GROMACS .gro file of C-alpha atoms in nm:
model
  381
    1UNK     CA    1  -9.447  -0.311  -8.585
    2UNK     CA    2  -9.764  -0.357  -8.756
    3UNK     CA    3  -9.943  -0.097  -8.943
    4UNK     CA    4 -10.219  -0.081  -8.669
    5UNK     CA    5  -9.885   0.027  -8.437
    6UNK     CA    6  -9.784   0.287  -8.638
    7UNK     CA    7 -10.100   0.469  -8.720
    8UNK     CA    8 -10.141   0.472  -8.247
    9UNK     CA    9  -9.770   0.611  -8.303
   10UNK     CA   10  -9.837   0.918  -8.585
   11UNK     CA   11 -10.218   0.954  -8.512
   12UNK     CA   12 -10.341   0.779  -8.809
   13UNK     CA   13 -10.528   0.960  -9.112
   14UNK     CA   14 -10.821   1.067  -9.127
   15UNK     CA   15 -10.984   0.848  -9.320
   16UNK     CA   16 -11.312   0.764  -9.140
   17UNK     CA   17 -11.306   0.403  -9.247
   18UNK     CA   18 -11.004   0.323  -9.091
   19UNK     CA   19 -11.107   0.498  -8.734
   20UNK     CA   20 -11.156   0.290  -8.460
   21UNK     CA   21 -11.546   0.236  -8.408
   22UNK     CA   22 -11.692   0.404  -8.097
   23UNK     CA   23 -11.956   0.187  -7.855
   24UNK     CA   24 -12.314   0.326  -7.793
   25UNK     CA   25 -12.215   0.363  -7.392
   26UNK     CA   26 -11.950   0.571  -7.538
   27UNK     CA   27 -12.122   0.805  -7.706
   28UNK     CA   28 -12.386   0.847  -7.402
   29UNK     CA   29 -12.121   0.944  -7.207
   30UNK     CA   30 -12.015   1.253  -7.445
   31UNK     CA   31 -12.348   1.326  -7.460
   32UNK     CA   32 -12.337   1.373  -7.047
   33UNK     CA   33 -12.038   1.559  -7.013
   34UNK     CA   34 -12.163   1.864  -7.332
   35UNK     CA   35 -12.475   1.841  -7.127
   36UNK     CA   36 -12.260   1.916  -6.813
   37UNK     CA   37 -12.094   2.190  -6.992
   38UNK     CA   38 -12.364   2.348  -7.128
   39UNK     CA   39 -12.564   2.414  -6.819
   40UNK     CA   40 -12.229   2.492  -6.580
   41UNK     CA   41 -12.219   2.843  -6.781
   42UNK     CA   42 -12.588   2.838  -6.800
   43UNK     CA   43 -12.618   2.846  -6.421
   44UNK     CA   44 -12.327   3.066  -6.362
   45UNK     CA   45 -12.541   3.302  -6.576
   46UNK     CA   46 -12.850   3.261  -6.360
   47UNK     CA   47 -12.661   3.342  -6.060
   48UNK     CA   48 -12.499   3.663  -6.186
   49UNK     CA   49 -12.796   3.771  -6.326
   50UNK     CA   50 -12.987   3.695  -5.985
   51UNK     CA   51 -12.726   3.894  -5.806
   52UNK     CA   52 -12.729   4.193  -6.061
   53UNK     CA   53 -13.079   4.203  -6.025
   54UNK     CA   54 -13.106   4.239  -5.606
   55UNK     CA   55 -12.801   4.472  -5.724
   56UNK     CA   56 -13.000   4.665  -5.931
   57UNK     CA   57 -13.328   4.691  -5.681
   58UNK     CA   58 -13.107   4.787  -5.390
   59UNK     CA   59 -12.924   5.024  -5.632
   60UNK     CA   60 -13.244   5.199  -5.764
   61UNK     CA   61 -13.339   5.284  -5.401
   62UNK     CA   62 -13.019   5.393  -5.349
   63UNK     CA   63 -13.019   5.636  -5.664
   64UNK     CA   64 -13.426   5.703  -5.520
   65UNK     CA   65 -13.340   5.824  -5.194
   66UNK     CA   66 -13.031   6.043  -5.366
   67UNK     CA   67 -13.245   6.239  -5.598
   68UNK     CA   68 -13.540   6.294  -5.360
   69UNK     CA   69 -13.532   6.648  -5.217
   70UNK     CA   70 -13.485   6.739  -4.868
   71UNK     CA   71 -13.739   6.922  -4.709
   72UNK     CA   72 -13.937   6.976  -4.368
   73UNK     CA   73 -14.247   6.879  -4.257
   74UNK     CA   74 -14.548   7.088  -4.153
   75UNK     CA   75 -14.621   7.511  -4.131
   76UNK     CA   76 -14.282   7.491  -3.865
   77UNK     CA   77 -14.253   7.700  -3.544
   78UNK     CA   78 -14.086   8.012  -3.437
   79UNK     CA   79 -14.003   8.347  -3.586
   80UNK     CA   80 -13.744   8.507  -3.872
   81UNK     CA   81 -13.809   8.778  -4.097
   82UNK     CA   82 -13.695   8.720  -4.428
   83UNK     CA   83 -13.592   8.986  -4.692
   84UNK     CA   84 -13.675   8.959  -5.071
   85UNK     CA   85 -13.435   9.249  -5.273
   86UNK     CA   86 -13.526   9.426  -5.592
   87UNK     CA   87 -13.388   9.159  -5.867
   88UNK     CA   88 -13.353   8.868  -5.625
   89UNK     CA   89 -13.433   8.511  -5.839
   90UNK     CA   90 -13.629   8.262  -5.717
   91UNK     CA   91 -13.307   8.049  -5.664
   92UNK     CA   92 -13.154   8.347  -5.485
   93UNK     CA   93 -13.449   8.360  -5.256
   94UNK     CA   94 -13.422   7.960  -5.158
   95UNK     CA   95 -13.090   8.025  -5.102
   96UNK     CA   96 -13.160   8.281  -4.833
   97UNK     CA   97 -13.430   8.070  -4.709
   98UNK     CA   98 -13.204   7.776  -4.652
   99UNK     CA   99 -12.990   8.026  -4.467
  100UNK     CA  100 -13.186   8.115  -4.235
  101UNK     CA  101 -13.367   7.758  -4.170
  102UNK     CA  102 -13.695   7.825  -4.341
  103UNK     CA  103 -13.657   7.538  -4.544
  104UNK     CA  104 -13.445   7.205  -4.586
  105UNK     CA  105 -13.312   7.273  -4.928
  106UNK     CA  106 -13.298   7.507  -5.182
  107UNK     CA  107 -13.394   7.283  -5.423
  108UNK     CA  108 -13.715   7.210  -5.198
  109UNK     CA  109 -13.819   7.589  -5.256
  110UNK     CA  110 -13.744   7.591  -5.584
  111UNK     CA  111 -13.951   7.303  -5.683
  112UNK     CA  112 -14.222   7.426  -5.488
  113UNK     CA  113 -14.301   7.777  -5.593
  114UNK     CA  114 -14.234   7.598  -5.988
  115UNK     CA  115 -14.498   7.338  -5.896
  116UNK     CA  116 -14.710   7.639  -5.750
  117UNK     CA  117 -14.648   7.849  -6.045
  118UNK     CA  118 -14.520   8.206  -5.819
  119UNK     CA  119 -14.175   8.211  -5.954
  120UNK     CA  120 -14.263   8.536  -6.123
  121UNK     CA  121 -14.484   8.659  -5.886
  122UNK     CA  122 -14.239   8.724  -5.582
  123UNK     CA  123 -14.221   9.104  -5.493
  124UNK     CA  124 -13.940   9.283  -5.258
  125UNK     CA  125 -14.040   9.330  -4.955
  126UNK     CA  126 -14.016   9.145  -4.546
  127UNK     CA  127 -14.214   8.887  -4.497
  128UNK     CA  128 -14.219   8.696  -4.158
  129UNK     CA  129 -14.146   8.342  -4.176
  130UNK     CA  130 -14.143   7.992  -3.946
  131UNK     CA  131 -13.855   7.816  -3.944
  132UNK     CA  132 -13.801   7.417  -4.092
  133UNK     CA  133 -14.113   7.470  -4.302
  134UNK     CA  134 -14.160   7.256  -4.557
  135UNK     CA  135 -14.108   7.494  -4.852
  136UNK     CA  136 -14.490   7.469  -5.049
  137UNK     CA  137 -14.590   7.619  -4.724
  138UNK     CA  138 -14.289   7.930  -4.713
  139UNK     CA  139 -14.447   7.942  -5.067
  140UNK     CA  140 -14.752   8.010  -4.955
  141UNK     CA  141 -14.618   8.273  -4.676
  142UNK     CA  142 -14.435   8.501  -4.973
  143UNK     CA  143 -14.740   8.611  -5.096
  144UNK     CA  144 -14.692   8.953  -5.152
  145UNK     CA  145 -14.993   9.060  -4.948
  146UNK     CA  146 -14.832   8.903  -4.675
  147UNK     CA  147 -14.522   9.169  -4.640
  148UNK     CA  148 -14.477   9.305  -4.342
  149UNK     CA  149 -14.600   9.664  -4.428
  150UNK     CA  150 -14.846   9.944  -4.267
  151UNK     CA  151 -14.995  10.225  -4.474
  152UNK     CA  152 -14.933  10.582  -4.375
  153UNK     CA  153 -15.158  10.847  -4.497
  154UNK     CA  154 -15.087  11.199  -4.499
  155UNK     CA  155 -15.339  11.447  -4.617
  156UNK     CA  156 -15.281  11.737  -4.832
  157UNK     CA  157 -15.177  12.155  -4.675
  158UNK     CA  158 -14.984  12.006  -4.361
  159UNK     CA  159 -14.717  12.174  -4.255
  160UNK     CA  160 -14.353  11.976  -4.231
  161UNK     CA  161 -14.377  12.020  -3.876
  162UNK     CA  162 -14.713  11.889  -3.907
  163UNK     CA  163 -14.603  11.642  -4.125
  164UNK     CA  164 -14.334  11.494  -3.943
  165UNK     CA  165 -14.574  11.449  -3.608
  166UNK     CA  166 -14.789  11.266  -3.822
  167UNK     CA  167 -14.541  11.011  -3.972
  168UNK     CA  168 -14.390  10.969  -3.599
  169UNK     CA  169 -14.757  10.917  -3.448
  170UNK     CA  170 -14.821  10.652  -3.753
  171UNK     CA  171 -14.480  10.467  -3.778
  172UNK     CA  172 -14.410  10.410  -3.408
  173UNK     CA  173 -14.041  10.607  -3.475
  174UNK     CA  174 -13.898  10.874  -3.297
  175UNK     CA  175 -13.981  11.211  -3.399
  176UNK     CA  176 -13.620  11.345  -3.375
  177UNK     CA  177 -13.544  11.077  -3.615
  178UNK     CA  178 -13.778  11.266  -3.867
  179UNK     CA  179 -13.676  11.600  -3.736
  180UNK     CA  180 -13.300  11.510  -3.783
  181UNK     CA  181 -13.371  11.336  -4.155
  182UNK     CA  182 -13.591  11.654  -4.278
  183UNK     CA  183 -13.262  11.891  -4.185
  184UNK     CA  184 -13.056  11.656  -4.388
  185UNK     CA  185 -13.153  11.782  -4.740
  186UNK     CA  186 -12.882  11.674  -4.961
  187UNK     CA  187 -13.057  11.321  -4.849
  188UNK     CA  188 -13.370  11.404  -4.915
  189UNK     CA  189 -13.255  11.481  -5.299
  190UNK     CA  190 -13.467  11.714  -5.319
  191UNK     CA  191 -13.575  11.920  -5.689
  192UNK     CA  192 -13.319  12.203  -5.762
  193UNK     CA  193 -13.567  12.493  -5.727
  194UNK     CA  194 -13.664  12.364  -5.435
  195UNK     CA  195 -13.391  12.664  -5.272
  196UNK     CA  196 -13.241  12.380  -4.986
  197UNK     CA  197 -13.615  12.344  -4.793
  198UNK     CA  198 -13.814  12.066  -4.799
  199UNK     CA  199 -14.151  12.274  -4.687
  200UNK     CA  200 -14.404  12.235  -5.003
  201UNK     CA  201 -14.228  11.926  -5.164
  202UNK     CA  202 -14.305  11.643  -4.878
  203UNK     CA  203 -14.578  11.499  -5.134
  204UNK     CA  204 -14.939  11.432  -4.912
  205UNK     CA  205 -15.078  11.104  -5.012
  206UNK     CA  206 -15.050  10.727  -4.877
  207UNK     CA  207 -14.752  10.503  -4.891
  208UNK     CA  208 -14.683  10.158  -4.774
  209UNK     CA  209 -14.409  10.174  -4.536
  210UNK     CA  210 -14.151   9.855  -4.408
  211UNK     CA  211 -14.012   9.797  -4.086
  212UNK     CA  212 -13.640   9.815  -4.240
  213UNK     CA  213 -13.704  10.173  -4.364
  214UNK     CA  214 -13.585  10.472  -4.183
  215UNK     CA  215 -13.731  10.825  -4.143
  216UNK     CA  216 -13.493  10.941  -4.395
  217UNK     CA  217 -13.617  10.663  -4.626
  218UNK     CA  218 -13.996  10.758  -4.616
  219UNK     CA  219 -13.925  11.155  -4.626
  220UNK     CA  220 -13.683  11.059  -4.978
  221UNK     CA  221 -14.015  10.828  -5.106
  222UNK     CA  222 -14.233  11.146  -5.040
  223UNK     CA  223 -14.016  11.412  -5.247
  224UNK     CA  224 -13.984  11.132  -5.502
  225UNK     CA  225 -14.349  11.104  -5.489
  226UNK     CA  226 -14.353  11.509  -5.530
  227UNK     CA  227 -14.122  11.477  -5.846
  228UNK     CA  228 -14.352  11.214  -5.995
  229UNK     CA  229 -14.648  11.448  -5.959
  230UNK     CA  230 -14.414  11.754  -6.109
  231UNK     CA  231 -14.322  11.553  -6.400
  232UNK     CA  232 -14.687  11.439  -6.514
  233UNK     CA  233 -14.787  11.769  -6.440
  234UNK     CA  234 -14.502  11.931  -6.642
  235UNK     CA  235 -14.410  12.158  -6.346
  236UNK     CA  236 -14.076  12.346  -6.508
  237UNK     CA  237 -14.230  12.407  -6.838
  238UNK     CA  238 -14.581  12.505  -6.765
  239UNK     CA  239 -14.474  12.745  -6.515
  240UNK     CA  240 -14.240  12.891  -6.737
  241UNK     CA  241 -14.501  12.932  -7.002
  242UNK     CA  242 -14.723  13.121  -6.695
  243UNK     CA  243 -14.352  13.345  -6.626
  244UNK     CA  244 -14.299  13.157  -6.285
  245UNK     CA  245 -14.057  12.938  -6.132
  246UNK     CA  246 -14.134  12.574  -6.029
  247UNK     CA  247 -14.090  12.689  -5.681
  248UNK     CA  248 -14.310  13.015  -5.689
  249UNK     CA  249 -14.586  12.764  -5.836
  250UNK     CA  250 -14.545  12.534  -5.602
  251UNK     CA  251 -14.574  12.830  -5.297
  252UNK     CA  252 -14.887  12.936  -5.507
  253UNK     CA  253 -15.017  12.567  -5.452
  254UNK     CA  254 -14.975  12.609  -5.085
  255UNK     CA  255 -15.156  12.893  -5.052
  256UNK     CA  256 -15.413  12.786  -5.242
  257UNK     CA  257 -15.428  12.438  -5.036
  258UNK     CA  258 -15.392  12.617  -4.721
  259UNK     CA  259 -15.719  12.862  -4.769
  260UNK     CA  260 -15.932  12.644  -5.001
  261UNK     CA  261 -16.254  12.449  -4.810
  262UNK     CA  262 -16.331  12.283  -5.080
  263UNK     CA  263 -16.172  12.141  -5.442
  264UNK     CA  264 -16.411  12.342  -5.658
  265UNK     CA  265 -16.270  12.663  -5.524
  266UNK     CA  266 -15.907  12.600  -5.581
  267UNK     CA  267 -15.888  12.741  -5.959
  268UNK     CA  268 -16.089  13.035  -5.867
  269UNK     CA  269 -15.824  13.120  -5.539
  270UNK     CA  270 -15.548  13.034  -5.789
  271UNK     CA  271 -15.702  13.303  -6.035
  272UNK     CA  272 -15.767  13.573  -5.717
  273UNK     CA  273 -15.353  13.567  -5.649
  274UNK     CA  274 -15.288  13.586  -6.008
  275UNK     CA  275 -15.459  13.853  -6.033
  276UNK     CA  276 -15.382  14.041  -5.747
  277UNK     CA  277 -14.991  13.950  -5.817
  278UNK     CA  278 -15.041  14.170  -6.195
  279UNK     CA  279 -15.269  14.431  -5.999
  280UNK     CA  280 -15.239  14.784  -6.183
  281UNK     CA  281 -15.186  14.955  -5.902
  282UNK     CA  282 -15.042  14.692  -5.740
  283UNK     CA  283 -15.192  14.475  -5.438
  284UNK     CA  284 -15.053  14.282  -5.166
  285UNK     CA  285 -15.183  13.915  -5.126
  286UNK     CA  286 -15.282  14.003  -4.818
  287UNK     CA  287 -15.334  13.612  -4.723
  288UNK     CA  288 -15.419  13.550  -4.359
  289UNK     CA  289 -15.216  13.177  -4.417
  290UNK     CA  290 -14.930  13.312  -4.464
  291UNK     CA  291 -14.927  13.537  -4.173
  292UNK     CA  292 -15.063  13.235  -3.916
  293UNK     CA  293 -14.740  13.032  -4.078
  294UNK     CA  294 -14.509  13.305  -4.032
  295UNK     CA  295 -14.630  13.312  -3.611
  296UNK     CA  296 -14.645  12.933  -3.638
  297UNK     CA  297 -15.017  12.952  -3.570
  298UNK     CA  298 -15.344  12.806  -3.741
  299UNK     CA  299 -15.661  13.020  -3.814
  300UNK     CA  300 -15.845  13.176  -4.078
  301UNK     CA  301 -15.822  13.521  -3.962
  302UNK     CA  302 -15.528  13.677  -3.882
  303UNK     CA  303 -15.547  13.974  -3.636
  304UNK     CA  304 -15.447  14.343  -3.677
  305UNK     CA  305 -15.151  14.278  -3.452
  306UNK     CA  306 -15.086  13.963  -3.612
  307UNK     CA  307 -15.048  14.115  -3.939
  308UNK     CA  308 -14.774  14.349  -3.821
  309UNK     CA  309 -14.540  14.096  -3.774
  310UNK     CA  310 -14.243  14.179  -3.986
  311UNK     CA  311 -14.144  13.795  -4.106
  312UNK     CA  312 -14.107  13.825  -4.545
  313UNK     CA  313 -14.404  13.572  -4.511
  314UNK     CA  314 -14.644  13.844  -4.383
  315UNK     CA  315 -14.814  13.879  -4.746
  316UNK     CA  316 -15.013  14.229  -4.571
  317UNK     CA  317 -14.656  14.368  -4.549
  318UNK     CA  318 -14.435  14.269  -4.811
  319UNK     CA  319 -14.560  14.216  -5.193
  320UNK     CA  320 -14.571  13.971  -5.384
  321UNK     CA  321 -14.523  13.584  -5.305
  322UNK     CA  322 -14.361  13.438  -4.958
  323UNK     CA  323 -14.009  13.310  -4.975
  324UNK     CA  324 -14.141  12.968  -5.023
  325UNK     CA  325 -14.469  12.737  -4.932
  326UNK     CA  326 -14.655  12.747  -4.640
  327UNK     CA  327 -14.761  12.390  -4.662
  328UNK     CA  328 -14.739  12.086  -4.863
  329UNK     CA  329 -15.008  12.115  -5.181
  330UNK     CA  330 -15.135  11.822  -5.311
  331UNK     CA  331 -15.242  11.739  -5.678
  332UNK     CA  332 -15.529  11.971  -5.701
  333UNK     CA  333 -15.399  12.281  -5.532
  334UNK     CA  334 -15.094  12.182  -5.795
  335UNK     CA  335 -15.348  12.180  -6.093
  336UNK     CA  336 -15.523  12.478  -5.977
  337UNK     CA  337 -15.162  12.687  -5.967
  338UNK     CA  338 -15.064  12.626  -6.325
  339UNK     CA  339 -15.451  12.659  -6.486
  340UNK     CA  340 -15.633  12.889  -6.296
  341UNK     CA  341 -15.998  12.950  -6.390
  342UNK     CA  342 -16.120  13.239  -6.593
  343UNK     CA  343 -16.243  13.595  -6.403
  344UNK     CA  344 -16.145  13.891  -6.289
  345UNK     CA  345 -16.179  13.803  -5.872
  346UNK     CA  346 -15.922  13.964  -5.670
  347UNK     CA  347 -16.108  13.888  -5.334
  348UNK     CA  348 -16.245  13.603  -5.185
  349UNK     CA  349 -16.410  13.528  -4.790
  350UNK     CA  350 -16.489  13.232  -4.610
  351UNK     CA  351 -16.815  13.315  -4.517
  352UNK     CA  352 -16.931  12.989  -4.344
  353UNK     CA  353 -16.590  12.851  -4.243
  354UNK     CA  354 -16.860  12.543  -4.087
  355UNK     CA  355 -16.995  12.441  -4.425
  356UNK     CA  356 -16.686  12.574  -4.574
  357UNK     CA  357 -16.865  12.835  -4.832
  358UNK     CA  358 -16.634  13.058  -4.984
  359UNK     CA  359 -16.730  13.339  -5.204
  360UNK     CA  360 -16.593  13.580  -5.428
  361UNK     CA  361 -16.546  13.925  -5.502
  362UNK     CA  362 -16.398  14.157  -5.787
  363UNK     CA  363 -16.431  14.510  -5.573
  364UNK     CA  364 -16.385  14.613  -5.259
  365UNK     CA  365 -16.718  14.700  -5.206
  366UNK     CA  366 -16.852  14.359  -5.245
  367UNK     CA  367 -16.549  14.241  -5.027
  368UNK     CA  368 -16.679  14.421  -4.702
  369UNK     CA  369 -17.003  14.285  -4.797
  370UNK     CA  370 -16.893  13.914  -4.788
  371UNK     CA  371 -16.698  13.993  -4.479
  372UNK     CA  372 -17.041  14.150  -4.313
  373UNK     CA  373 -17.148  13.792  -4.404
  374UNK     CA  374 -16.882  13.645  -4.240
  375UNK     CA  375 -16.927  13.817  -3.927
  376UNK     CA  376 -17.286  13.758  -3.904
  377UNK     CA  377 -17.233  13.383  -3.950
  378UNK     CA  378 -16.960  13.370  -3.683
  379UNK     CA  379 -17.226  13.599  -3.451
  380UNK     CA  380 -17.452  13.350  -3.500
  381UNK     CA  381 -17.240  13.043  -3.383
   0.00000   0.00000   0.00000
């Protein structure tokens, strides 16, 4: 075996010189097949990337369509009244809403009233809705001068029975309803001194009233509306100061609300009771009001036989103050109670009950004068 042999047999070394010399058609060959090899991967790479990118496409709408929000179409149709509670969140709110098939989503509310920039400016309250709205336009319904509300005025010296007529005629509820809620007074929460009535402290003035709310409900709002007035005005302590209670105040308020005909006489009737209440001797009130409440009457003359009547509210009988208002005083006759003007008046006529002229007198002497007056005025029509 020749060298040649055994070098085929072991390998051979690697000396270059003694390796067998390649051909040029060889080499072209080896060039064909790295070419082949390089662009097998090359187009294996083209293809994946090709199918990652249809991939991709398909999965970005797929990802587009997941995050977009659900949400209806158009103002919707229908009918539902929907409820926003003291405290409720805006998310609380869309949740209802989705609920009760105002809207699609919450999320569609939510983004809407964010985009709209209300999500601080939703107030309790009903509001009617549509249902399947699409939620910038239940935005646009929560408005809060879109609740469902009416106002309900009632003016100041009415009498509860008065009172409650009035709130029946203007809320559309039963009057029994009221009747039933103004007997109920550990409801009505009303002031301690109040002695258990609610006559005097069903606060005149005008409230916005709900749908949802009951007659109980609006008489509570009115004594809390009473309280409000009693704590600005400093009822307890300013009538202590004057050697009242809250409550013989307040009865001094009705009075004065019940005979006053207009606001600048209200100090000067507040004085006149005052002063006939410290009389030296002493003096009834003698107040015609209080004997037309105690016959459940109205008038601004009582009659002799009228002021026999024997009820503790018949101020010609029995001194001092009623047992408790007559009506239900307002701010002024309030104000007039605890400051009452300056003067020494311990009479006072309507003498033109038309143009509502009142005068007043510090003797009895120029009392039947003004009452001469009166009569005259009367004569005359």
């Amino acid at each position: 075996m020749n060298d040649l042999d055994m070098d085929f047999l072991v390998g051979g070394d690697d000396d270059p010189s003694r390796r067998p010399r390649r051909t040029g058609r060889g080499r072209r060959r080896r060039r064909r097949r790295n070419r082949g090899g390089f662009l097998a991967p090359m187009l294996a790479v083209i293809i994946l990337v090709g199918g990652l990118g249809a991939g991709g496409y398909y999965g970005y709408l797929w990802v587009r369509d997941a995050m977009t929000v659900e949400d209806y179409k158009g103002p919707g149709s229908g009918e539902v009244v929907v409820e926003i509670k003291e405290g409720e969140s805006a998310s609380q709110i869309a949740q209802t809403l989705r609920e009760k098939d105002v809207v699609k989503s919450s999320e569609a509310f939510t983004d809407a009233i964010t985009d709209a920039g209300k999500s601080s400016s939703l107030q309790p309250g009903e509001y009617r809705m549509r249902k399947r709205m699409a939620a910038a336009e239940a935005v646009k319904l929560l408005d809060p001068n879109h609740r469902l509300r009416e106002r309900v005025t009632i003016k100041e010296g009415l009498r509860l029975t008065a009172v409650l007529e009035e709130l029946a005629k203007q809320t559309g509820k039963p009057l029994k309803e009221f009747q039933q809620a103004a007997k109920n007074v550990k409801g009505l929460d009303l002031p301690s001194y109040a002695k258990g009535k609610p006559e005097g402290y069903i606060f005149p003035a005008t409230y916005e009233v709900t749908p949802k709310m009951t007659a109980s409900d609006i008489l509570t709002a009115m004594v809390d509306r009473f309280k409000e007035t009693a704590e600005k005005e400093n009822l307890v302590r300013e009538a202590k100061a004057l050697g009242y209670t809250p409550h013989q105040i307040v009865t001094i308020a009705s009075i004065v609300q019940a005979e006053a005909g207009n606001l600048d006489d209200m100090a000067k009737m507040s004085r006149v009771i005052y002063n006939r209440l410290h009389s030296n001797p002493p003096m009834n009130l003698g107040m015609d009001s209080t004997v037309m409440y105690a016959l459940g009457k109205y008038g601004i003359e009582a009659s002799h036989a009228e002021t026999e009547t024997a009820s503790p509210y018949n101020t010609y009988k029995h001194p001092g103050l009623p047992p408790g208002p007559i009506s239900n005083p307002g701010d002024d006759a309030i104000q007039a109670a605890l400051n009452p003007a300056k003067g020494d008046w311990k009479f006072f006529v309507t003498v033109d009950p038309k143009r509502r002229i009142t005068k007043f007198a510090t003797n009895e002497t120029d009392f039947f004068k003004l009452k001469a007056e009166y009569e005259r005025n009367k004569a005359g029509g």
